[in-house]
CSV table of C-alpha atoms in Angstrom, one decimal:
chain,number,residue,atom,x,y,z
A,1,VAL,CA,78.9,76.7,14.4
A,2,SER,CA,76.8,76.9,11.2
A,3,THR,CA,78.1,73.6,10.3
A,4,GLN,CA,76.7,72.2,13.2
A,5,SER,CA,73.9,73.8,13.5
A,6,THR,CA,72.9,72.6,9.9
A,7,GLY,CA,73.9,68.9,10.9
A,8,VAL,CA,71.2,69.6,13.7
A,9,VAL,CA,69.3,70.4,11.3
A,10,MET,CA,69.4,67.6,8.8
A,11,GLY,CA,69.3,65.0,11.6
A,12,ARG,CA,66.0,66.4,12.3
A,13,VAL,CA,64.9,66.4,9.3
A,14,SER,CA,66.0,62.8,8.8
A,15,LEU,CA,64.2,61.6,11.8
A,16,ALA,CA,61.0,63.3,11.0
A,17,LEU,CA,61.0,61.5,7.3
A,18,TYR,CA,61.5,58.1,9.3
A,19,LEU,CA,59.2,58.5,11.9
A,20,SER,CA,56.4,60.0,8.8
A,21,LEU,CA,57.0,56.7,6.6
A,22,LEU,CA,56.8,54.0,10.2
A,23,CYS,CA,53.1,55.7,10.6
A,24,LEU,CA,52.7,55.6,6.9
A,25,LEU,CA,53.1,51.3,7.7
A,26,LEU,CA,51.4,51.6,10.4
A,27,GLY,CA,48.5,53.3,9.0
A,28,PHE,CA,48.0,50.8,6.5
A,29,THR,CA,48.6,47.9,8.1
A,30,LYS,CA,45.6,45.9,9.5
A,31,PRO,CA,46.8,42.8,11.8
A,32,GLN,CA,43.6,43.7,13.8
A,33,GLU,CA,40.3,43.1,10.8
A,34,SER,CA,42.7,39.8,9.4
A,35,PHE,CA,42.5,38.0,13.6
A,36,GLU,CA,39.3,38.9,13.4
A,37,ASP,CA,38.2,37.2,10.1
A,38,GLU,CA,40.2,33.9,11.4
A,39,GLU,CA,38.8,34.4,14.5
A,40,TRP,CA,34.7,34.9,13.7
A,41,GLY,CA,35.2,32.9,10.4
A,42,GLU,CA,32.4,30.1,11.7
A,43,PHE,CA,29.6,32.8,12.1
A,44,ASP,CA,30.2,34.2,8.2
A,45,GLN,CA,27.1,32.5,7.1
A,46,ILE,CA,24.8,33.7,10.3
A,47,GLU,CA,26.7,37.5,9.4
A,48,GLU,CA,25.7,37.3,5.5
A,49,GLU,CA,22.0,36.2,6.4
A,50,PHE,CA,21.3,39.5,9.3
A,51,ARG,CA,23.6,41.7,8.0
A,52,PRO,CA,21.2,45.0,6.5
A,53,GLU,CA,21.2,45.6,3.0
A,54,THR,CA,23.9,48.6,2.3
A,55,SER,CA,24.5,49.8,-1.3
A,56,ASP,CA,27.0,47.9,-3.8
A,57,HIS,CA,29.0,51.7,-4.4
A,58,THR,CA,30.0,51.9,-0.8
A,59,GLU,CA,33.7,52.2,-0.2
A,60,GLU,CA,35.7,51.4,2.8
A,61,PRO,CA,37.2,54.4,4.7
A,62,ARG,CA,41.0,54.7,4.1
A,63,ILE,CA,43.4,56.2,6.8
A,64,PRO,CA,44.8,59.3,5.4
A,65,SER,CA,48.4,59.5,5.9
A,66,LYS,CA,49.0,63.4,5.8
A,67,LYS,CA,46.2,65.7,6.7
A,68,VAL,CA,45.8,69.6,5.5
A,69,VAL,CA,44.4,71.7,8.2
A,70,SER,CA,43.4,75.4,7.1
A,71,THR,CA,45.4,77.6,9.3
A,72,PRO,CA,46.5,81.5,9.5
A,73,ARG,CA,49.4,82.0,7.9
A,74,PRO,CA,51.9,81.8,10.6
A,75,THR,CA,54.8,85.1,10.8
A,76,SER,CA,58.6,84.5,10.5
A,77,GLU,CA,58.5,85.1,14.6
A,78,ASP,CA,56.2,82.1,15.1
A,79,LEU,CA,58.5,79.9,13.2
A,80,ASP,CA,61.5,77.9,15.0
A,81,PRO,CA,64.3,79.4,12.2
A,82,GLU,CA,65.8,76.0,13.2
A,83,ILE,CA,62.9,73.7,11.6
A,84,SER,CA,62.0,73.5,8.7
A,85,VAL,CA,58.6,73.2,7.9
A,86,GLU,CA,56.5,72.4,4.7
A,87,THR,CA,54.0,74.5,3.4
A,88,ALA,CA,51.2,73.9,0.6
A,89,GLY,CA,49.1,76.4,-0.5
A,90,ASP,CA,46.9,78.4,2.6
A,91,GLY,CA,47.2,75.8,5.2
A,92,ILE,CA,50.4,74.0,6.7
A,93,LEU,CA,51.4,70.4,5.7
A,94,VAL,CA,52.0,68.6,9.0
A,95,GLU,CA,52.9,65.0,9.1
A,96,GLU,CA,50.9,62.7,11.6
A,97,TYR,CA,52.8,60.4,13.7
A,98,ASP,CA,52.2,61.5,17.5
A,99,GLU,CA,48.9,62.7,19.1
A,100,ASP,CA,50.2,64.5,21.7
A,101,GLU,CA,52.7,66.5,19.9
A,102,PHE,CA,49.8,67.6,17.2
A,103,ILE,CA,46.6,69.3,17.9
A,104,GLY,CA,43.5,69.5,15.6
A,105,PHE,CA,43.9,66.3,13.6
A,106,GLU,CA,40.8,64.1,13.8
A,107,LYS,CA,41.0,61.0,15.7
A,108,GLU,CA,41.2,57.6,13.7
A,109,LYS,CA,37.6,55.7,13.8
A,110,SER,CA,38.5,52.1,14.6
A,111,LYS,CA,36.3,49.6,12.2
A,112,PRO,CA,33.3,48.1,14.3
A,113,VAL,CA,33.8,44.7,15.2
A,114,TYR,CA,30.8,42.3,14.7
A,115,LYS,CA,30.7,40.3,17.9
A,116,PRO,CA,27.7,37.3,17.8
A,117,GLN,CA,24.7,37.4,19.9
A,118,ASN,CA,22.6,34.4,20.7
A,119,ILE,CA,20.5,34.4,17.7
A,120,GLU,CA,17.5,32.2,18.2
A,121,ILE,CA,15.9,30.5,15.2
A,122,ASP,CA,12.8,28.7,15.2
A,123,LYS,CA,12.9,25.6,13.3
A,124,ASN,CA,10.0,25.5,12.2
A,125,GLU,CA,10.2,28.6,10.0
A,126,LEU,CA,13.3,26.5,8.7
A,127,ILE,CA,11.4,24.6,7.8
A,128,LEU,CA,8.5,25.8,6.8
A,129,GLY,CA,9.4,29.0,5.5
A,130,ASN,CA,7.3,32.6,6.1
A,131,PRO,CA,3.7,31.6,6.0
A,132,GLY,CA,2.3,32.6,2.8
A,133,PRO,CA,-0.3,31.6,0.0
A,134,SER,CA,2.3,29.5,-1.1
A,135,ASN,CA,2.3,27.1,2.0
A,136,TYR,CA,-1.8,26.5,1.3
A,137,TYR,CA,-1.4,24.8,-2.4
A,138,LEU,CA,-1.2,20.9,0.3
A,139,GLU,CA,-4.1,21.9,1.9
A,140,GLY,CA,-6.2,22.9,-1.1
A,141,CYS,CA,-5.4,19.5,-2.7
A,142,PHE,CA,-6.7,17.9,-0.3
A,143,ILE,CA,-10.0,19.8,0.2
A,144,ALA,CA,-10.2,19.6,-3.9
A,145,PHE,CA,-9.6,15.2,-3.4
A,146,ILE,CA,-12.3,15.3,-0.7
A,147,VAL,CA,-15.0,17.3,-2.9
A,148,LEU,CA,-14.2,15.2,-6.1
A,149,TYR,CA,-14.5,12.2,-3.5
A,150,LEU,CA,-18.0,13.0,-2.0
A,151,LEU,CA,-19.5,14.3,-5.6
A,152,ASN,CA,-18.4,10.7,-7.3
A,153,LEU,CA,-20.5,9.0,-4.1
A,154,LEU,CA,-23.3,10.7,-5.0
A,155,VAL,CA,-23.3,10.7,-8.3
A,156,GLY,CA,-22.0,6.6,-8.6
A,157,LYS,CA,-24.5,5.9,-5.6
A,158,ARG,CA,-27.1,7.3,-7.7
A,159,THR,CA,-26.1,5.3,-11.2
A,160,ASN,CA,-26.1,1.7,-9.5
A,161,GLU,CA,-29.4,2.4,-7.7
A,162,GLN,CA,-30.8,3.4,-10.9
A,163,ILE,CA,-29.2,0.0,-12.8
A,164,ALA,CA,-30.8,-1.9,-9.9
A,165,ARG,CA,-34.2,-0.2,-10.3
A,166,ALA,CA,-34.4,-0.5,-14.3
A,167,TRP,CA,-33.3,-4.2,-14.4
A,168,ALA,CA,-35.9,-5.2,-11.6
A,169,LYS,CA,-38.6,-3.2,-13.0
A,170,SER,CA,-37.6,-5.1,-16.5
A,171,PHE,CA,-38.0,-8.5,-15.4
A,172,ARG,CA,-39.9,-8.5,-12.9
A,173,ASN,CA,-42.7,-10.1,-14.4
A,174,ILE,CA,-40.2,-13.3,-15.4
A,175,PHE,CA,-39.7,-14.1,-11.5
A,176,GLU,CA,-43.4,-13.9,-10.4
A,177,GLU,CA,-44.4,-16.1,-13.9
A,178,ASN,CA,-42.1,-19.0,-12.8
A,179,PHE,CA,-42.3,-18.4,-8.9
A,180,SER,CA,-44.3,-18.2,-6.2
A,181,ARG,CA,-42.8,-15.7,-3.7
A,182,VAL,CA,-40.5,-13.2,-5.1
A,183,GLY,CA,-38.5,-11.0,-2.6
A,184,ASP,CA,-39.1,-10.9,0.9
A,185,GLY,CA,-41.0,-7.9,1.3
A,186,PRO,CA,-39.6,-5.5,-1.6
A,187,MET,CA,-38.5,-7.4,-4.7
A,188,MET,CA,-34.9,-6.0,-4.4
A,189,VAL,CA,-32.3,-5.7,-1.5
A,190,LYS,CA,-29.3,-3.5,-1.4
A,191,GLU,CA,-26.5,-5.3,0.3
A,192,SER,CA,-24.3,-2.5,-0.5
A,193,HIS,CA,-23.7,0.1,-2.6
A,194,SER,CA,-23.0,-1.8,-5.6
A,195,GLN,CA,-24.5,-5.1,-4.8
A,196,PHE,CA,-28.3,-5.9,-5.0
A,197,ARG,CA,-30.2,-8.9,-4.0
A,198,VAL,CA,-33.4,-11.0,-5.5
A,199,SER,CA,-34.4,-14.2,-3.9
A,200,ALA,CA,-37.4,-16.2,-5.4
A,201,THR,CA,-38.8,-19.4,-4.0
A,202,GLY,CA,-42.2,-21.5,-4.4
A,203,ARG,CA,-41.0,-24.0,-7.3
A,204,ILE,CA,-41.0,-27.5,-8.2
A,205,ASN,CA,-37.7,-29.2,-8.4
A,206,CYS,CA,-35.3,-26.1,-6.7
A,207,ILE,CA,-35.1,-24.8,-3.3
A,208,GLY,CA,-34.8,-21.7,-4.4
A,209,LEU,CA,-33.3,-18.9,-6.6
A,210,GLN,CA,-31.2,-15.5,-5.6
A,211,ALA,CA,-30.4,-13.3,-8.4
A,212,VAL,CA,-26.8,-11.5,-7.2
A,213,LEU,CA,-26.4,-7.6,-9.0
A,214,ASN,CA,-22.7,-7.3,-8.9
A,215,LEU,CA,-21.9,-4.0,-10.3
A,216,ARG,CA,-18.6,-1.6,-10.5
A,217,ARG,CA,-17.9,0.2,-7.6
A,218,ARG,CA,-18.9,3.7,-9.4
A,219,HIS,CA,-19.3,5.4,-5.7
A,220,ASP,CA,-15.6,4.3,-4.8
A,221,LEU,CA,-13.2,7.0,-6.3
A,222,LEU,CA,-10.0,5.1,-6.4
A,223,ALA,CA,-12.3,1.8,-8.2
A,224,GLU,CA,-13.4,4.3,-10.8
A,225,PHE,CA,-9.3,5.0,-11.5
A,226,PHE,CA,-8.1,1.2,-10.9
A,227,SER,CA,-11.6,0.5,-13.2
A,228,LEU,CA,-9.6,2.8,-16.8
A,229,PHE,CA,-6.8,-0.2,-16.7
A,230,ARG,CA,-9.1,-3.6,-15.9
A,231,SER,CA,-12.3,-2.2,-17.4
A,232,PRO,CA,-14.1,-4.2,-14.3
A,233,LYS,CA,-18.4,-5.3,-16.0
A,234,ASP,CA,-21.4,-5.3,-14.2
A,235,LEU,CA,-22.4,-8.6,-13.6
A,236,LEU,CA,-25.7,-10.7,-12.5
A,237,THR,CA,-25.1,-13.9,-10.8
A,238,ILE,CA,-28.2,-16.4,-10.8
A,239,ASP,CA,-27.9,-19.6,-8.1
A,240,VAL,CA,-30.4,-22.1,-7.7
A,241,ALA,CA,-30.1,-24.5,-5.2
A,242,MET,CA,-31.9,-27.8,-6.6
A,243,GLU,CA,-33.8,-30.4,-4.5
A,244,ASP,CA,-32.0,-33.6,-6.7
A,245,MET,CA,-29.8,-34.3,-9.2
A,246,GLU,CA,-27.7,-36.7,-10.9
A,247,PRO,CA,-24.3,-37.0,-9.9
A,248,PHE,CA,-22.5,-35.0,-12.9
A,249,LEU,CA,-20.3,-31.9,-14.0
A,250,PHE,CA,-21.2,-29.7,-16.5
A,251,ALA,CA,-19.8,-25.7,-16.8
A,252,ILE,CA,-19.3,-23.6,-19.9
A,253,LEU,CA,-16.8,-20.8,-20.0
A,254,PRO,CA,-14.3,-18.9,-22.2
A,255,LYS,CA,-11.1,-20.4,-23.2
A,256,TYR,CA,-8.9,-17.2,-21.6
A,257,LYS,CA,-10.4,-17.6,-18.3
A,258,GLU,CA,-10.3,-21.5,-18.1
A,259,ARG,CA,-7.2,-21.2,-15.5
A,260,SER,CA,-8.5,-18.7,-13.0
A,261,TYR,CA,-12.0,-20.8,-13.0
A,262,LYS,CA,-10.5,-24.0,-12.5
A,263,LYS,CA,-8.6,-22.2,-9.4
A,264,ALA,CA,-11.7,-21.2,-7.8
A,265,TYR,CA,-14.1,-23.9,-9.0
A,266,LYS,CA,-11.9,-27.2,-7.8
A,267,ASP,CA,-14.2,-29.6,-8.9
A,268,LEU,CA,-13.2,-28.4,-12.6
A,269,GLU,CA,-9.4,-29.9,-12.0
A,270,SER,CA,-10.9,-32.7,-10.0
A,271,PHE,CA,-13.9,-34.1,-12.0
A,272,GLY,CA,-14.0,-32.5,-15.4
A,273,THR,CA,-12.9,-33.0,-18.6
A,274,PRO,CA,-12.6,-30.2,-21.4
A,275,TYR,CA,-14.4,-30.9,-24.9
A,276,PRO,CA,-14.4,-28.7,-27.6
A,277,VAL,CA,-18.0,-28.2,-29.4
A,278,SER,CA,-18.3,-27.2,-32.6
A,279,SER,CA,-21.7,-25.7,-32.5
A,280,LEU,CA,-20.7,-23.2,-29.6
A,281,PRO,CA,-18.7,-20.1,-30.6
A,282,GLU,CA,-15.1,-20.6,-30.8
A,283,HIS,CA,-13.9,-18.7,-27.6
A,284,LEU,CA,-16.5,-20.7,-25.1
A,285,LEU,CA,-15.3,-24.5,-23.8
A,286,VAL,CA,-17.3,-27.4,-22.5
A,287,TYR,CA,-15.9,-29.3,-19.1
A,288,THR,CA,-17.7,-32.2,-17.6
A,289,ASP,CA,-17.4,-35.1,-16.4
A,290,ALA,CA,-20.4,-37.3,-18.5
A,291,LYS,CA,-19.9,-36.6,-22.5
A,292,GLU,CA,-23.1,-38.0,-22.7
A,293,LEU,CA,-24.6,-34.4,-20.9
A,294,ILE,CA,-23.2,-32.5,-24.0
A,295,PRO,CA,-26.2,-33.3,-26.6
A,296,ASN,CA,-28.8,-33.3,-23.4
A,297,PHE,CA,-27.8,-29.7,-22.9
A,298,LEU,CA,-26.8,-28.5,-25.7
A,299,HIS,CA,-30.0,-28.8,-28.1
A,300,GLY,CA,-31.2,-26.6,-30.5
A,301,ASP,CA,-33.1,-23.6,-28.4
A,302,VAL,CA,-30.2,-23.7,-25.9
A,303,VAL,CA,-26.9,-23.4,-28.7
A,304,LYS,CA,-29.0,-20.7,-30.5
A,305,THR,CA,-29.8,-18.4,-27.2
A,306,ILE,CA,-25.6,-18.3,-26.6
A,307,ASP,CA,-24.7,-18.2,-30.3
A,308,SER,CA,-26.7,-14.7,-30.4
A,309,TYR,CA,-25.8,-13.7,-26.5
A,310,GLN,CA,-22.7,-14.6,-26.3
A,311,ASP,CA,-21.4,-11.4,-25.6
A,312,LEU,CA,-23.7,-12.2,-22.7
A,313,ILE,CA,-23.1,-15.3,-21.0
A,314,GLN,CA,-19.5,-15.5,-19.4
A,315,PHE,CA,-20.4,-18.7,-17.4
A,316,ILE,CA,-22.4,-21.9,-16.8
A,317,TRP,CA,-21.5,-23.9,-14.2
A,318,PHE,CA,-24.0,-27.2,-12.7
A,319,SER,CA,-22.6,-29.5,-10.5
A,320,ASP,CA,-23.5,-31.3,-7.3
A,321,GLN,CA,-20.2,-31.0,-5.1
A,322,HIS,CA,-20.5,-27.2,-4.8
A,323,PRO,CA,-17.6,-26.3,-2.5
A,324,ILE,CA,-18.9,-22.3,-1.1
A,325,TYR,CA,-22.4,-23.4,-0.2
A,326,PRO,CA,-22.1,-27.1,2.3
A,327,LYS,CA,-25.8,-26.9,3.0
A,328,TYR,CA,-26.3,-26.5,-0.9
A,329,LYS,CA,-24.4,-28.6,-2.4
A,330,LYS,CA,-26.1,-29.2,-5.6
A,331,LEU,CA,-26.1,-25.9,-7.5
A,332,LEU,CA,-26.5,-24.6,-10.7
A,333,ARG,CA,-24.8,-21.1,-11.5
A,334,PHE,CA,-25.2,-18.7,-14.5
A,335,VAL,CA,-23.1,-15.6,-14.8
A,336,PHE,CA,-24.0,-12.9,-17.4
A,337,LYS,CA,-22.7,-9.4,-18.5
A,338,ILE,CA,-25.5,-6.4,-17.4
A,339,PRO,CA,-26.0,-4.7,-20.5
A,340,PRO,CA,-26.4,-0.5,-20.2
A,341,ILE,CA,-29.5,0.6,-19.2
A,342,SER,CA,-31.3,0.9,-22.6
A,343,GLU,CA,-30.2,-2.7,-24.0
A,344,LEU,CA,-31.6,-4.2,-20.8
A,345,GLU,CA,-34.2,-6.5,-22.6
A,346,LYS,CA,-30.9,-8.0,-24.3
A,347,MET,CA,-31.3,-10.5,-20.7
A,348,ARG,CA,-34.6,-11.9,-21.4
A,349,LEU,CA,-33.6,-14.6,-23.5
A,350,PRO,CA,-30.8,-15.9,-21.4
A,351,ILE,CA,-32.6,-15.2,-18.3
A,352,LYS,CA,-35.4,-17.6,-19.4
A,353,MET,CA,-32.9,-20.3,-20.4
A,354,ALA,CA,-30.9,-20.2,-17.1
A,355,ILE,CA,-35.1,-21.3,-15.5
A,356,HIS,CA,-35.4,-23.5,-18.2
A,357,PHE,CA,-32.3,-25.3,-17.0
A,358,ILE,CA,-34.0,-25.9,-13.4
A,359,ASP,CA,-36.6,-28.4,-15.1
A,360,ARG,CA,-34.2,-29.8,-17.5
A,361,VAL,CA,-31.4,-30.7,-15.0
A,362,ALA,CA,-34.1,-32.3,-12.1
A,363,SER,CA,-35.5,-34.6,-15.3
A,364,LEU,CA,-32.2,-35.7,-16.3
A,365,LYS,CA,-31.1,-39.4,-15.8
A,366,LEU,CA,-27.6,-40.7,-16.9
A,367,SER,CA,-26.9,-44.1,-17.8
A,368,SER,CA,-25.5,-46.7,-15.8
A,369,MET,CA,-21.7,-46.9,-17.2
A,370,ALA,CA,-21.5,-42.7,-16.9
A,371,ARG,CA,-23.5,-43.0,-13.5
A,372,ASP,CA,-20.9,-45.4,-12.5
A,373,LYS,CA,-17.9,-43.4,-14.2
A,374,THR,CA,-19.0,-39.9,-11.9
A,375,LEU,CA,-19.3,-42.0,-8.4
A,376,LYS,CA,-16.1,-43.7,-9.2
A,377,ILE,CA,-14.5,-40.3,-9.9
A,378,ARG,CA,-15.9,-38.6,-7.1
A,379,ALA,CA,-15.0,-41.3,-4.3
A,380,MET,CA,-11.3,-41.6,-6.0
A,381,ALA,CA,-11.0,-37.7,-5.0
A,382,SER,CA,-13.0,-38.2,-2.0
A,383,LYS,CA,-10.3,-40.1,-0.6
A,384,ALA,CA,-7.4,-38.1,-2.1
A,385,GLU,CA,-8.8,-35.0,-0.5
A,386,SER,CA,-8.6,-37.2,2.9
A,387,LYS,CA,-5.7,-38.2,2.6
A,388,GLN,CA,-4.7,-34.6,2.1
A,389,SER,CA,-6.4,-33.5,5.5
A,390,ILE,CA,-4.8,-36.2,7.1
A,391,GLN,CA,-1.3,-35.3,6.1
A,392,GLU,CA,-1.8,-31.8,6.8
A,393,MET,CA,-3.1,-32.5,10.3
A,394,GLN,CA,-0.6,-34.4,10.8
A,395,GLU,CA,1.7,-31.9,9.5
A,396,SER,CA,0.5,-29.3,11.8
A,397,ALA,CA,0.6,-31.4,14.7
A,398,GLN,CA,4.1,-32.1,13.9
A,399,LYS,CA,4.7,-28.0,13.7
A,400,ARG,CA,3.1,-27.9,16.9
A,401,LYS,CA,5.5,-30.1,18.9
A,402,MET,CA,8.6,-28.4,17.3
A,403,GLU,CA,7.7,-25.2,18.5
A,404,LYS,CA,7.2,-26.6,21.8
A,405,LEU,CA,10.0,-28.5,22.5
A,406,GLN,CA,12.0,-25.3,21.0
A,407,LYS,CA,10.1,-23.6,23.7
A,408,GLU,CA,11.0,-25.9,26.4
A,409,LYS,CA,14.7,-25.2,25.0
A,410,GLU,CA,14.4,-21.7,25.8
A,411,ASP,CA,13.1,-22.1,28.8
A,412,LEU,CA,15.6,-24.3,30.1
A,413,GLU,CA,18.5,-21.6,28.9
A,414,LYS,CA,16.9,-19.4,31.1
A,415,LEU,CA,17.3,-21.0,34.4
A,416,SER,CA,20.3,-21.7,36.8
A,417,PRO,CA,21.9,-24.7,36.5
A,418,GLU,CA,20.7,-26.8,39.7
A,419,GLU,CA,16.8,-25.9,38.3
A,420,ARG,CA,17.8,-27.2,35.1
A,421,PHE,CA,19.3,-30.1,36.6
A,422,LYS,CA,16.3,-30.7,38.2
A,423,ARG,CA,14.1,-30.0,35.1
A,424,GLU,CA,16.2,-32.4,33.0
A,425,ARG,CA,15.7,-35.0,35.7
A,426,LYS,CA,11.8,-34.6,35.8
A,427,ILE,CA,12.0,-34.8,31.8
A,428,GLN,CA,13.5,-37.6,31.9
A,429,LYS,CA,11.5,-39.9,34.4
A,430,LYS,CA,8.2,-38.7,32.7
A,431,GLU,CA,9.9,-40.1,29.5
A,432,ALA,CA,11.1,-43.6,31.2
A,433,LYS,CA,7.4,-43.7,32.7
A,434,LYS,CA,5.8,-44.1,29.0
A,435,LYS,CA,8.6,-46.1,27.7
A,436,ASN,CA,7.5,-48.6,30.8
A,437,GLN,CA,3.7,-48.0,29.7
A,438,MET,CA,4.4,-48.9,26.1
A,439,LYS,CA,6.3,-52.0,27.4
A,440,TYR,CA,3.4,-53.3,29.5
A,441,LYS,CA,0.8,-53.4,26.9
A,442,THR,CA,2.8,-55.1,24.2
A,443,CYS,CA,3.8,-57.8,26.3
A,444,LEU,CA,0.0,-58.2,27.5
A,445,LEU,CA,-0.7,-57.8,23.4
A,446,TYR,CA,1.2,-61.3,22.9
A,447,THR,CA,0.5,-63.0,26.3
A,448,SER,CA,-3.4,-62.5,26.4
A,449,PRO,CA,-5.1,-65.6,24.5
A,450,SER,CA,-6.7,-65.2,21.3
A,451,PRO,CA,-10.7,-65.6,20.8
A,452,ARG,CA,-10.0,-68.8,19.2
A,453,ASP,CA,-7.9,-70.3,22.1
A,454,ARG,CA,-10.8,-69.3,24.4
A,455,GLN,CA,-12.7,-71.0,22.5
A,456,LYS,CA,-10.7,-74.6,22.7
A,457,SER,CA,-10.4,-74.0,26.2
A,458,ARG,CA,-14.1,-73.5,26.8
């Protein structure tokens, strides 16, 4: 009996040990957690964005394998003599493997499973971010640009008006001495914030004079920015419409702007021939179609004025074939640079020189040889121009014809086969009719008697 009882006890103890090991293994394995991680892996990014902040030192709760329950020390009567129980201190060490068999143990708390919810995300918040002072930098830049543009507009407009008033005040007496009427009401007319015009009439040998001040666009902020690279100048352009003058071309221009002026004034390329003049500064060049004009125009006082104010003289041009004003083809043009307000008196002699050339050009007479040469050059240029215009007209007519044929072809492709056949028949009949008319006209041309035959028959 003793051997049987000890065997039973040993079997129960071994069974208890096996069950306790099984519970330990089941407690440390987490299949549900790994499954959940794999299932909801696609929401990790959203979870990290919306998970509340926690301390870095928090630890995950672990499932204890054994728990110590403090109970009163049992007596020998309460214990089963056939079951051995391990004791530890004042409590009893109980192996947890069945919830129904043992009472008093805390139930294992399952780890909360994150269940994603339908979260509405505003796209504007994602793009613009949270509203704050940093988002007003762009608006601040726009406001600053507008304020700067308005300030530049007011200052630039005022500066140009000051230059125009100072110029009119300085040279009003010159125009009043040489013309009977200066201005139409006020002397100067404001065309824009950077352009001012003065007109004068009432002088022999000319129809009238027009002086235009083309100032820098100081009121335009962008133009002022680009002026840092191009450095434009304030210019004065004086145009004089002549009543009568000989057919010739005469121009004084800087060498570095020769190509641009030839492109703007076609007669320089068509009629003119460049001549270097030793009496003029090295950077200036003379274009003319009559070489005898050089000593007639460039005499002592004129050469001295050009040499003294060469930094102000931009362009001088006399021509009887002005391409811009068809009504006033005979024109004298002078382009001068405008100095600062404190140095405006430097322009007095160049302006007087421009008025001097009105009478000089009107009284000039070319020699017969020079006149024939200039007229021949103009006739050849006119013939070449008319030929070019005819060629351009033919090219434009051919282009219109091709476009019409292309359009008719596209219209035919859109039609049905029956309608296309009818349209083609109609076109063929029309072309055949034209051919018959041409044949009839040629027959009449060859069969009709000539004027000499008619006289003989009479």
